[in-house]
Amino acid sequence: MSILPERVELKTPEQIAVMRRSGHLLHRVHDMLAEHVRPGVTTKRLDELAHTMIRDEGAVPNFLGYQGYPATLCISVNEVVVHGIPDDTVLAEGDVVSIDGGLIIDGWHSDAARTHIVGEPRSTADEDLVRIAREALWAGIAALATAQRVGDVGAAIEDLVEAEAGETLSHLEGFGGHGIGTAMHQAPDVMNYRTRTRGPKIRPGLCVAIEPMLIQGDGAWEMDEDEWTVRALSGGRAAHWEHSVAVTEQGLLVLTEGDGGAEELGRRGIRAAPDPLTATGA
Ligand code: MF3
Ligand code: CO
């Protein structure tokens, strides 16, 4: 453990433009996967599809080989919260499936997760879980536009979950988001709830991955023997949503969203930064 926090790597507009290319490809990989999340597909098959697309586009998967991680995606089904390893598990109607992925273009990393319900939801509790986790992500992103310190992101996520779910959902404690850029995991830590640390100042050039992880019922969890799979002890189901986001002089750019965050930020009264992917002129 270091005593002084690690330095935050602030990115130039040119570097953020490359991170946007990385994030936008990851968005397209997630869209492709969403088409294949159906009853009967194995999690291993989804992993192969992602790997092939990332390679075909000239990018590099960043999870594969990370601290020995054996796959391109983390696919976490039902009571698995995060870091499920793709295998012969066959998806069934009503399953709650979190898909987390990341990639590198020209040295710049992106990281994003979505949670799907396979076919018809089993219960409104499952629908609420997935919806609130997604809302929590956008509340955290929106906080980046208005707040002073990275710690305020966790406060915004905590407040949203408290207001929407009360005691019915719990955060996965001990896990959180992170800075992202020339590595997948950088300073600062981005927690999903209030802590004693205010965190560094939010300022142009800051790029972070925000990733709320919610579990039905209490938050108790255990790690499988594979030392990756994180499982809810209660058997409650879990959801995980994540975006990589850049703070720029002209506002926020949600790097891993198709429209750079324009629609969801607009709904919250925030204008997204111009998207370097579609910028004309200058
Ligand atoms: N998105 C996750 C994270 O930010 C997944 C990375 S774990 C890996 O921590 F080992 F699979 F890479
Ligand atoms: Co992440």
Short mmCIF file of C-alpha atoms and ligand atoms in Angstrom, two decimals:
data_model
loop_
_atom_site.label_atom_id
_atom_site.label_comp_id
_atom_site.label_asym_id
_atom_site.label_seq_id
_atom_site.Cartn_x
_atom_site.Cartn_y
_atom_site.Cartn_z
CA MET A 1 0.00 0.00 0.00
CA SER A 2 1.32 3.41 -0.91
CA ILE A 3 0.78 6.32 1.44
CA LEU A 4 0.38 8.97 -1.24
CA PRO A 5 -2.28 8.23 -3.84
CA GLU A 6 -1.00 7.40 -7.32
CA ARG A 7 -0.96 10.32 -9.76
CA VAL A 8 -3.94 10.79 -12.05
CA GLU A 9 -3.02 10.62 -15.77
CA LEU A 10 -4.78 13.56 -17.44
CA LYS A 11 -5.42 13.06 -21.16
CA THR A 12 -5.09 15.58 -24.00
CA PRO A 13 -7.99 16.10 -26.45
CA GLU A 14 -6.01 14.10 -29.05
CA GLN A 15 -5.64 11.18 -26.63
CA ILE A 16 -9.34 11.35 -25.74
CA ALA A 17 -10.15 11.14 -29.46
CA VAL A 18 -8.26 7.83 -29.64
CA MET A 19 -9.98 6.61 -26.46
CA ARG A 20 -13.28 7.46 -28.16
CA ARG A 21 -12.37 5.18 -31.08
CA SER A 22 -11.57 2.43 -28.58
CA GLY A 23 -14.80 3.01 -26.66
CA HIS A 24 -16.95 3.21 -29.76
CA LEU A 25 -15.70 -0.14 -31.04
CA LEU A 26 -16.47 -1.61 -27.61
CA HIS A 27 -19.99 -0.17 -27.88
CA ARG A 28 -20.39 -1.96 -31.23
CA VAL A 29 -19.11 -5.22 -29.71
CA HIS A 30 -21.76 -4.92 -26.98
CA ASP A 31 -24.47 -4.23 -29.59
CA MET A 32 -23.38 -7.35 -31.50
CA LEU A 33 -23.45 -9.44 -28.30
CA ALA A 34 -26.93 -8.16 -27.39
CA GLU A 35 -28.20 -9.80 -30.61
CA HIS A 36 -26.80 -13.16 -29.48
CA VAL A 37 -28.04 -13.18 -25.88
CA ARG A 38 -30.85 -15.75 -26.27
CA PRO A 39 -31.89 -19.03 -24.66
CA GLY A 40 -29.53 -21.83 -25.78
CA VAL A 41 -26.35 -19.81 -26.35
CA THR A 42 -23.32 -20.66 -24.22
CA THR A 43 -21.30 -17.98 -22.49
CA LYS A 44 -18.21 -19.42 -24.23
CA ARG A 45 -19.83 -18.78 -27.63
CA LEU A 46 -20.45 -15.12 -26.70
CA ASP A 47 -16.81 -14.84 -25.68
CA GLU A 48 -15.65 -16.25 -29.05
CA LEU A 49 -17.87 -13.82 -30.94
CA ALA A 50 -16.42 -10.86 -29.03
CA HIS A 51 -12.86 -12.07 -29.49
CA THR A 52 -13.31 -12.52 -33.24
CA MET A 53 -14.90 -9.10 -33.73
CA ILE A 54 -12.27 -7.26 -31.66
CA ARG A 55 -9.44 -8.96 -33.59
CA ASP A 56 -11.12 -8.45 -36.98
CA GLU A 57 -11.35 -4.72 -36.23
CA GLY A 58 -7.60 -4.59 -35.50
CA ALA A 59 -8.01 -4.07 -31.75
CA VAL A 60 -6.72 -6.12 -28.80
CA PRO A 61 -8.81 -7.57 -25.95
CA ASN A 62 -7.50 -6.22 -22.63
CA PHE A 63 -9.08 -8.69 -20.18
CA LEU A 64 -7.44 -11.73 -21.82
CA GLY A 65 -4.24 -12.47 -19.88
CA TYR A 66 -4.83 -9.67 -17.36
CA GLN A 67 -3.43 -11.14 -14.12
CA GLY A 68 -3.90 -14.51 -15.82
CA TYR A 69 -7.58 -13.94 -16.70
CA PRO A 70 -8.46 -16.62 -19.31
CA ALA A 71 -11.09 -14.94 -21.54
CA THR A 72 -12.04 -11.85 -23.56
CA LEU A 73 -15.21 -11.15 -21.55
CA CYS A 74 -16.47 -11.59 -18.02
CA ILE A 75 -19.98 -13.11 -18.21
CA SER A 76 -21.77 -13.26 -14.88
CA VAL A 77 -25.08 -15.16 -14.76
CA ASN A 78 -27.76 -14.70 -12.06
CA GLU A 79 -26.12 -14.89 -8.60
CA VAL A 80 -22.65 -14.37 -10.09
CA VAL A 81 -21.98 -10.67 -9.54
CA VAL A 82 -18.81 -10.04 -11.58
CA HIS A 83 -15.82 -11.78 -13.21
CA GLY A 84 -17.70 -14.93 -14.30
CA ILE A 85 -15.49 -16.91 -16.70
CA PRO A 86 -17.18 -17.89 -19.99
CA ASP A 87 -17.74 -21.66 -20.20
CA ASP A 88 -20.33 -24.26 -21.31
CA THR A 89 -23.10 -22.60 -19.28
CA VAL A 90 -26.21 -22.43 -21.49
CA LEU A 91 -28.33 -19.29 -21.10
CA ALA A 92 -32.00 -19.88 -20.26
CA GLU A 93 -35.17 -17.78 -20.38
CA GLY A 94 -35.24 -15.29 -17.49
CA ASP A 95 -31.51 -15.43 -16.71
CA VAL A 96 -29.88 -12.14 -15.66
CA VAL A 97 -26.59 -11.90 -17.57
CA SER A 98 -23.92 -9.24 -17.09
CA ILE A 99 -21.40 -8.95 -19.90
CA ASP A 100 -18.24 -6.97 -19.18
CA GLY A 101 -15.61 -6.37 -21.86
CA GLY A 102 -12.72 -4.16 -22.82
CA LEU A 103 -10.24 -3.54 -25.60
CA ILE A 104 -7.22 -1.54 -26.70
CA ILE A 105 -6.75 0.62 -29.83
CA ASP A 106 -3.34 2.23 -30.41
CA GLY A 107 -2.48 1.68 -26.74
CA TRP A 108 -5.69 3.24 -25.36
CA HIS A 109 -8.07 1.15 -23.25
CA SER A 110 -11.84 1.03 -22.96
CA ASP A 111 -14.00 -0.92 -20.51
CA ALA A 112 -17.80 -1.28 -20.39
CA ALA A 113 -20.51 -3.63 -19.10
CA ARG A 114 -24.23 -4.17 -19.68
CA THR A 115 -26.74 -6.45 -18.00
CA HIS A 116 -29.34 -8.32 -20.06
CA ILE A 117 -32.39 -10.36 -19.15
CA VAL A 118 -32.67 -13.39 -21.45
CA GLY A 119 -36.11 -13.44 -23.09
CA GLU A 120 -38.98 -12.81 -20.69
CA PRO A 121 -38.06 -11.50 -17.22
CA ARG A 122 -38.74 -13.92 -14.38
CA SER A 123 -39.97 -11.20 -12.02
CA THR A 124 -40.40 -7.45 -11.64
CA ALA A 125 -37.67 -7.68 -8.99
CA ASP A 126 -35.24 -8.73 -11.74
CA GLU A 127 -36.39 -5.90 -13.99
CA ASP A 128 -35.99 -3.41 -11.13
CA LEU A 129 -32.49 -4.72 -10.39
CA VAL A 130 -31.31 -4.20 -13.96
CA ARG A 131 -33.01 -0.83 -14.37
CA ILE A 132 -31.75 0.59 -11.08
CA ALA A 133 -28.17 -0.55 -11.72
CA ARG A 134 -28.29 1.24 -15.08
CA GLU A 135 -29.82 4.36 -13.53
CA ALA A 136 -27.09 4.26 -10.87
CA LEU A 137 -24.44 4.28 -13.60
CA TRP A 138 -25.96 7.36 -15.26
CA ALA A 139 -26.36 9.12 -11.91
CA GLY A 140 -22.64 8.55 -11.33
CA ILE A 141 -21.79 9.82 -14.82
CA ALA A 142 -23.98 12.90 -14.36
CA ALA A 143 -22.21 13.69 -11.09
CA LEU A 144 -18.95 14.04 -13.05
CA ALA A 145 -20.51 17.01 -14.86
CA THR A 146 -21.45 18.95 -11.74
CA ALA A 147 -19.40 17.71 -8.77
CA GLN A 148 -15.99 18.83 -7.54
CA ARG A 149 -14.34 15.58 -6.46
CA VAL A 150 -14.29 11.98 -7.69
CA GLY A 151 -15.70 10.89 -4.31
CA ASP A 152 -18.94 12.71 -5.21
CA VAL A 153 -19.58 10.09 -7.92
CA GLY A 154 -19.93 7.39 -5.26
CA ALA A 155 -22.23 9.61 -3.22
CA ALA A 156 -24.50 10.14 -6.25
CA ILE A 157 -24.64 6.40 -6.96
CA GLU A 158 -25.37 5.60 -3.32
CA ASP A 159 -28.18 8.18 -3.18
CA LEU A 160 -29.82 6.92 -6.40
CA VAL A 161 -29.78 3.31 -5.20
CA GLU A 162 -31.05 4.27 -1.75
CA ALA A 163 -33.92 6.30 -3.25
CA GLU A 164 -34.94 3.67 -5.82
CA ALA A 165 -34.29 0.43 -3.96
CA GLY A 166 -34.17 1.20 -0.24
CA GLU A 167 -32.93 -1.95 1.47
CA THR A 168 -33.85 -4.33 -1.35
CA LEU A 169 -30.53 -4.02 -3.20
CA SER A 170 -26.94 -3.95 -1.90
CA HIS A 171 -23.67 -2.76 -3.39
CA LEU A 172 -20.90 -5.26 -4.00
CA GLU A 173 -18.52 -3.95 -1.38
CA GLY A 174 -14.80 -3.86 -2.01
CA PHE A 175 -15.15 -3.45 -5.79
CA GLY A 176 -15.46 -0.26 -7.80
CA GLY A 177 -14.51 1.74 -10.83
CA HIS A 178 -11.14 3.19 -11.77
CA GLY A 179 -9.17 5.56 -13.89
CA ILE A 180 -8.56 4.30 -17.45
CA GLY A 181 -6.22 5.27 -20.27
CA THR A 182 -2.86 3.73 -21.18
CA ALA A 183 -3.82 0.94 -18.75
CA MET A 184 -7.21 -0.56 -17.95
CA HIS A 185 -6.86 0.18 -14.25
CA GLN A 186 -5.36 3.47 -13.11
CA ALA A 187 -5.78 5.98 -10.32
CA PRO A 188 -8.18 7.14 -9.07
CA ASP A 189 -10.48 4.57 -7.48
CA VAL A 190 -14.12 5.39 -8.23
CA MET A 191 -16.30 3.93 -5.49
CA ASN A 192 -20.03 3.23 -5.81
CA TYR A 193 -20.86 4.58 -2.35
CA ARG A 194 -19.63 7.19 0.13
CA THR A 195 -16.23 6.67 1.68
CA ARG A 196 -13.92 8.78 3.82
CA THR A 197 -11.86 9.73 0.76
CA ARG A 198 -12.96 12.80 -1.22
CA GLY A 199 -10.75 11.76 -4.12
CA PRO A 200 -8.95 13.97 -6.64
CA LYS A 201 -10.51 17.01 -8.34
CA ILE A 202 -12.71 16.39 -11.36
CA ARG A 203 -11.10 18.30 -14.23
CA PRO A 204 -10.59 18.18 -17.99
CA GLY A 205 -8.49 15.20 -19.03
CA LEU A 206 -9.80 12.91 -16.29
CA CYS A 207 -10.97 9.57 -17.73
CA VAL A 208 -12.70 7.04 -15.50
CA ALA A 209 -14.67 3.81 -15.69
CA ILE A 210 -17.77 3.98 -13.49
CA GLU A 211 -19.31 0.60 -12.66
CA PRO A 212 -22.06 0.05 -10.11
CA MET A 213 -22.57 -3.61 -9.09
CA LEU A 214 -25.83 -4.40 -7.27
CA ILE A 215 -27.13 -7.55 -5.60
CA GLN A 216 -30.68 -8.45 -4.55
CA GLY A 217 -30.89 -8.72 -0.75
CA ASP A 218 -27.80 -8.43 1.41
CA GLY A 219 -24.40 -7.88 -0.16
CA ALA A 220 -22.58 -10.93 1.25
CA TRP A 221 -20.40 -12.61 -1.36
CA GLU A 222 -17.80 -15.34 -1.80
CA MET A 223 -15.10 -16.04 -4.34
CA ASP A 224 -15.14 -19.36 -6.22
CA GLU A 225 -12.06 -21.61 -6.24
CA ASP A 226 -11.15 -20.21 -9.67
CA GLU A 227 -10.26 -17.00 -7.75
CA TRP A 228 -12.27 -14.86 -10.19
CA THR A 229 -15.98 -15.65 -9.92
CA VAL A 230 -17.69 -13.42 -7.33
CA ARG A 231 -20.97 -14.98 -6.16
CA ALA A 232 -23.80 -13.63 -3.99
CA LEU A 233 -24.04 -15.88 -0.91
CA SER A 234 -27.78 -15.29 -0.56
CA GLY A 235 -28.42 -16.57 -4.09
CA GLY A 236 -29.90 -13.17 -4.96
CA ARG A 237 -29.30 -12.05 -8.51
CA ALA A 238 -26.90 -9.27 -9.53
CA ALA A 239 -26.47 -6.56 -12.18
CA HIS A 240 -23.42 -4.61 -13.40
CA TRP A 241 -23.35 -1.62 -15.74
CA GLU A 242 -20.20 0.23 -16.73
CA HIS A 243 -19.08 3.05 -19.03
CA SER A 244 -15.70 4.66 -19.64
CA VAL A 245 -16.15 8.46 -19.50
CA ALA A 246 -13.91 11.43 -20.36
CA VAL A 247 -14.13 14.88 -18.77
CA THR A 248 -13.25 17.51 -21.40
CA GLU A 249 -13.17 21.32 -21.58
CA GLN A 250 -16.48 21.08 -23.48
CA GLY A 251 -18.23 18.70 -21.12
CA LEU A 252 -18.51 14.94 -20.68
CA LEU A 253 -17.97 12.38 -23.39
CA VAL A 254 -19.26 8.87 -22.64
CA LEU A 255 -16.58 7.02 -24.57
CA THR A 256 -18.35 3.64 -24.67
CA GLU A 257 -21.83 4.90 -25.65
CA GLY A 258 -22.97 5.10 -29.29
CA ASP A 259 -23.94 8.77 -29.12
CA GLY A 260 -21.22 9.77 -26.65
CA GLY A 261 -23.87 10.03 -23.94
CA ALA A 262 -25.87 12.83 -25.62
CA GLU A 263 -29.32 11.29 -25.05
CA GLU A 264 -28.94 10.09 -21.45
CA LEU A 265 -27.04 13.19 -20.36
CA GLY A 266 -29.58 15.42 -22.11
CA ARG A 267 -32.36 13.70 -20.15
CA ARG A 268 -30.54 14.86 -17.02
CA GLY A 269 -30.10 18.44 -18.26
CA ILE A 270 -26.44 17.98 -19.22
CA ARG A 271 -25.02 18.63 -22.65
CA ALA A 272 -22.47 16.06 -23.90
CA ALA A 273 -19.15 17.23 -25.37
CA PRO A 274 -18.88 17.24 -29.17
CA ASP A 275 -18.02 13.75 -30.39
CA PRO A 276 -14.56 13.69 -32.02
CA LEU A 277 -15.74 10.70 -34.12
CA THR A 278 -18.31 12.81 -35.93
CA ALA A 279 -16.59 16.20 -35.70
CA THR A 280 -16.44 18.02 -39.01
CA GLY A 281 -13.99 20.80 -39.90
CA ALA A 282 -11.37 21.89 -37.33
N1 MF3 B 1 -14.44 -4.28 -15.90
C1 MF3 B 1 -13.78 -5.06 -14.89
C2 MF3 B 1 -12.92 -4.14 -14.09
O1 MF3 B 1 -12.90 -3.00 -14.35
C3 MF3 B 1 -13.18 -6.30 -15.44
C4 MF3 B 1 -11.73 -6.50 -15.44
S1 MF3 B 1 -11.31 -8.01 -14.76
C5 MF3 B 1 -10.44 -8.90 -15.89
O2 MF3 B 1 -12.31 -4.45 -13.14
F1 MF3 B 1 -9.58 -9.57 -15.29
F2 MF3 B 1 -11.26 -9.68 -16.53
F3 MF3 B 1 -9.84 -8.17 -16.73
CO CO B 2 -13.86 -1.62 -15.12
#
